[in-house]
Each structure stands twice: as structure tokens, then as C-alpha cells.
């Protein structure tokens, strides 16, 4: 069958691929956009949860008698039963609903909880201590060697000997330790829901990245059917991977609402949000690498560990060393189980940590050989795991020009000094999938020419509504304002959850399909009037016209009036691997950082950050660039500032407030330059998602820049002033 | 630069957190009478509000609005739950995120670190007043420069930029970078916020 669906040829579009303002931008900027936190109902109660103050304990009893007497407190509900175990600080144990924030705060304070304390373990950076405490999980191992073991050989012993031999034969060996701490998601809109019952039907205004997939998660614990639940999320104030599921506190809100017969808004307080609603696993690595004198890595041997929190897990050993795939490698990974909240997908799961734990080692090879890091990265591209060697090479050239690599690079630690201030350059590369997931779009064309695109998607900040509007309007030859986009309800045709950077590819697929099919129907109607075959017609500038004779035309309205009384409704459906070239997957990406480091204070200052990113066909470069800027800033955050600090003995989360959990502000980010890499072969491969890839490289790129400036590696992210000074001190003593 | 920062919780003698968690309503009302300056002196006796709900009038976006609040109710809670003005957002317990920023008597202030009763007689301007059929140039500059992603921090940022540029109408990029650190954005929109502010300085995005 010939291709049925396609994108317009490059250079022929009116809207697609050209920068467009967000169609919901004014609503967002003026407070008109209603987030879950903003949905209010008459007689609505405010609810909050009580998080466990202890990191590990058994609940003996929960006593609400004092709380219930507080004026304004309407309902208290336990979320744990006597005998239940609490495994991290902040795990919700009860909820209080009341008439005002003050009443609820007082109510929470008055709850008496009796516990039996249990042993607490939180030290994730120390593998030996975790082993001694019996807190490690099953070690995962992955070995790949050029030479294979013989039939009689003990595989482990053979690998050991082979790696020793390869290291010995290497021109240079780096033996090092790197790491990256746990960080949280810190969605500015905390997790939560505003719930309202209509008889036995539940309307759940949920802050979610998964509009189409969460109704059932409410239904089963409440004993109702999925069809009785409507999940609504018109706007979401951040998710970053932490808002896929319906948490138990949201179900509790629905239970309270049912019992009391009033709507309930339950949003987490900031400290509980940080303690329980999502974090990224840590990763620490001991590694030995060997390379030839050109800096090409020939052998990699590593052992890494880290924590998912209260459940076993950590950075997958399969993504180490990151992107690079040297001929000989042995990777071992040990999960550490701690009394901290379980991690959730955090923007590009596994990748930022893997990048920070391994592309730093590649840079240290360059430093040890006295080579330019750019050349070492370039020479190792031959081993990349994703066949994007040429893309990386092209992107490296662009990035190097944008940051002035040639002029500014100097051997590690040998740059010019301004007093105590030294500067340096670093780089890193990354990869990601971003292919489309199943999605359905309904296009409705009304006889008066009004157009609606309807689907169960959500806007995480990607500009989802605008992308859908661009595709629909482009297909029909209409202005952006000629299209209404309906997203954010579970009653709309199901579309993918916003995870894995799939949103734009998914909604683009189903929307373009629906719009092309709908247009064909309009062409069929118009063809009789225009006395031409449907395939000879085109939709352009608000008209349906004959391609070869554009004077023969109907206005869009006239063409739609041929529908008669009933609107036309067409469903576009995309299933995975139903490939017609509208979308694709797999991207590369190169990032370079320029920093200044004050050797006296240890403070790292971002001067310039450059991102070059491929993403196939770009629907709206304005929103795509925003995501790249944002990813760079989020990367600067975890490279320099961001860390979860737990008390080593009690497991208390010590910086669980915005004032204490350090994130960059406007003055901390320096100059950021973004460049979309989109030659024709990128355009022609269709749409690929972008949310995650550009957040991967900043940790390694910035760490490498700091190392280039100082001539000393600061091994663990974030690179706080204390850690910079400690690394300098260690180097002085060595 | 110090005077461009929103008022701090400590300056008015309250910590909302200590306030909500540490004290009952009666104690709160006494603290209020001692510290806020709204309580009127009558016959040498300070008028004590509360402890129960009290009817007050707030002047919000040019209109007098009657609300019944407890003395401990923050301005943010009153705006969001009593007046359904939800542009100002609850992000932090103190003013360290800037998300709840409003303009009180011409000065930027965090609505979550001031009590509603302390705002009687003051002119309160929320982000909603910058919208309407002819949005403020800061709003249109945010749109044109895509200075938003999820958008949860955006209303607070719009107010912060408006207040900052009112004081520094000719601000340079350097001054913008130094002076707009009151607000936090997790999605990382700072690069575009800088461009939006610069566009307004240059006289762009009018009307
Ligand atoms: S746009 Fe999401 S927090 Fe700023």
C-alpha cells in the first residue's frame, strides 16, 4: 500500500516548523489557567496529610480524639493501620480535612501517633557500610569481552584475567571514583487532587502526567467502576516523571469526600512533597579504564552502587559507560536499600547518572594523556551504541563553534588565572528514544467551519495544545485560532502518558492521521462543487482549491457547509510500529559548558552553556527551544546545587523546603545557547520527543569543565563549594 | 537591590509556619494585635480581632471585596479560597519561591507571608489585573518569548517582572539577572524570562 499519511514537504508549510506562541500562553501568564490546586468548589474542604516523622518504625496506634475536637476540623482518616511499617520519613500516615488551612494545620498537630522505632539505614554513598548493614540487594553483572572464554574456563576467572591483561597493555589507565546524589522532583505544583462526587460518580481533578491511564487507579480501591471516574487535568504544574500514578493520599481524599458529602482538595505540603512524592536514584562508581595513546578506550571495568530508597534498584548497568560501547567491558551494579522514599522516574531515568558516572572518566583519560577532550570524545565516537556517530560529529562541530572551543580550550588545570579564578571547558554527549506511543485523536468539523481536536493528553509544559493546534490548522490550511484543542480529560479518546518524551510524537501521529482523513472527506464533498477529483484539491489559506487552477475554490466555511446538519467526526489512531514515517525515535545531543571556579571559595559559576540537539521534525521550534533551555537549567541545578540531605542516623530529610533545597535562580545560570540540529534527513524522519534528552549531559559536561579549570576532579555531583575545596585539598596533599 | 525584594516574613513579626503550627487562634490574634499595625487603638486599648471568623473588606484589583476570614488566614488563602483568585500560587511556606507574589500598595509582596487582616485598607493587585482584553506588556512579552513551560511559577514571575520594571524601567540585562532572583522556576524558564523583561524595557509587546 502506498503511504497514506505524510508531513508536508519542508519549506511549504504555513505554521508547522515555524515558531508559534503557545495558544494557552496568556491563560498561563495571567492566572486564568486552572491547575488542580486552583479548582475550587462550594463547601469544599481543605485536606492535608500527616507524614511520618520517623524514617523507620511500626505504627502502634493513631489517636484522633484531640484533633477531632479542634474547631474547623471536619474529618480525620488514618492511612496506616496498627502493625503497619513505615519505611521513610514523610510517608503519609493520616489525613485531616477541615474548613481552613489553619484548622487543618492545628488538627494535624493534635494527632497522637504511637510507634515502635526500628533501625534506620540511609548511607547510600558507602558500599562497604551498606554491605556490613545487610542493606544491599542482588548484584547485577554484565560482561562483554572481545576474546571469549574457552569451554573449560571459569567465566568469572577468565574475565578477571582478561581485564587485568587489557589494563596492563593499555597506554594509559585511569582508576577513579565518581558519583551523583539523590535529588527530588520538586514539582512546583505539589502532588494532589481536588475531588467531587456526583452521586456514585467521581470527578477527580488530578495533577497527573497520565490523564488517560489513572481513572482505574481511583476506581478499584473505591469499589466503583473505571467508567464512574472522570480524571481531569487541564494544566499540570510540573511532573518530571513523578506523577504517573494515583497515590494513596488521592484515594483518601476521595474517601473523605464520600463520607462527608463535600468536595475535598488534598494537596501535599512542600515538605511532605519532597519527602515522599518522587526522587531520582543516586549513583556512585569505582572504575578502572584503559585506553590507547590516542585516548580510545579499550577496556572498562566498573562497579557502581546507589539507592532507589526503600525498594531495591539503582542505575542500570546496561547504560554504563554511557553512549560509548568499548570492546571490552565489565559492569557490576549493587542496589542499596535505605529508609528513604522510593524513587520515581526522573526525567530520562538512568541516563543523567550514567552520563555523569562515565563520561567524566573519558574526560579524565584526556587529562591524563594531555589530550584535548574534544579529540578524545571524537575518536571514541566509533564505539557509540546507537549508530549516530555522524550526528554526534556534526553536532560537536556546531557546539564547538558556538562556545569557542578552539580558542578557549586549554590543557586541564593549565588555563589563565584571574586572581583565584580559573576557567574551563567541558563536554558530554547523550542519547534517548522519544518515539510515539499509542494515541487517538478525534477531529470534529462543524458545518459552520469550526474545528475541534479532542484527545486525552496533557500539557506538561511541552506546549502540547499548541502542537496539536499547529498540526490540525496546517492540515486544513487554517490559522491557529481556527482550531479548538480539547485535552485533559479521561473521557476523551485515550492518548499516551507523558513519560519517556513520547507526548509530542504520539499526539502528532494521531492528530495528523485524523486531520488527513477528515480533510479527504471534505475534499470528497468539495470535489463535486469544484468539478475536480478529490486528489487534485488542496487546503490552503482558508480555502479548498483546485491545485492546478486556484481560482476554482471554496472558502473553508463554504466547504464545511456541504456537511449538511451534522458535524463530521473522524478518529485518528496510532498504534506502535504502525510506521508510516510521521514519527521516529532515537536522538543524539551534544552539550558544552564553560565555567569559572574560584579556588579560594570553591564557588563554581556558569558562564556559558551550549546545547545542540536533534529531534527529527520539529513541530514548534519555540516550545522545543524552551524545553532545551529548561533542561539545561535543570542540569545546572543538579550539577552545582541540588541534593537531598538526609541525617545519617535518623534518616530525617534536612532540607525539605524550597528555602533549603538549593535550586538555581535567574542570576545563577549564565548564558545559555540552544541550537536545533535539523538538516533535511532529520526533518524527513518525522517527529521525535525531546523532553528528556537535553537534561542528560549537563552533569558530566559541567563536571568536566570544572576539572578542566582546576586540573583536579571534583568527583561527586553536585559540585558544592565544600566539595570543590575538599578536592583541591586532597590534590594538595597527594 | 534590597528594597526590591518582597517583604520577609520576619519583618512583620510573624512566621506563618510557627503561626499555623505553634499557636492556637487566640494566641494568634494577640500576636496580631501586637505586631501588625492593623489593629486600631481605641481608648488606649488595642482592638483584638478574632479568635473566630471576622468580616473584613479587602481592596483587590480596584474593587472592595467582603470576606470572612480567621485572623490567622493568610492573604493567599483568602485570595484563593474566598475570592477564587488563584493566580498567586502556594509553592513555599515562606516567600522563597515568589509564586504567590502580589503587589500591595505598589510594592511586591508574597501573599503567603502576610495575613489577610493585615491587608485591610491596602491596595492589593493580583496577576489577574494584568490580563483582560488588553493584557499588560509584561504578559504579552512572556507570551512572545515563551517565558513559561508548565506555567505554575509564571503568574508570580509576571508580577515580579512587572514590579521590578516599575522600579527599574530602563533595566539592563545585567540588572535583570541580579535583580530578579526572588522567583523560582523548576521547569527552567529563566533564559526566556530575561528575554521577556528585556523586550518590555525596549518598549516591545505593547498592547
Ligand atoms: S514553568 Fe514550570 S515551574 Fe516555572
CSV table of C-alpha atoms and ligand atoms in Angstrom, one decimal, chain A residues 188 237-238 240, chain B residues 148-154 184-189, ligand 1:
chain,number,residue,atom,x,y,z
A,188,UNK,CA,6.2,23.4,41.9
A,237,UNK,CA,2.4,22.4,37.5
A,238,UNK,CA,5.3,20.0,36.8
A,240,UNK,CA,9.1,15.3,35.5
B,148,UNK,CA,6.7,29.6,30.6
B,149,UNK,CA,6.5,25.8,30.5
B,150,UNK,CA,4.3,24.1,33.0
B,151,UNK,CA,3.3,27.7,33.9
B,152,UNK,CA,2.8,27.2,37.6
B,153,UNK,CA,5.5,29.7,38.6
B,154,UNK,CA,4.5,32.1,35.7
B,184,UNK,CA,11.9,30.1,41.4
B,185,UNK,CA,11.1,28.1,38.3
B,186,UNK,CA,11.6,24.3,38.3
B,187,UNK,CA,11.0,24.0,34.6
B,188,UNK,CA,13.9,26.4,34.0
B,189,UNK,CA,12.3,29.3,32.1
C,1,LIG,S1,7.2,27.0,34.2
C,1,LIG,FE1,7.1,25.2,35.5
C,1,LIG,S2,7.8,26.0,37.3
C,1,LIG,FE2,8.2,27.6,36.0
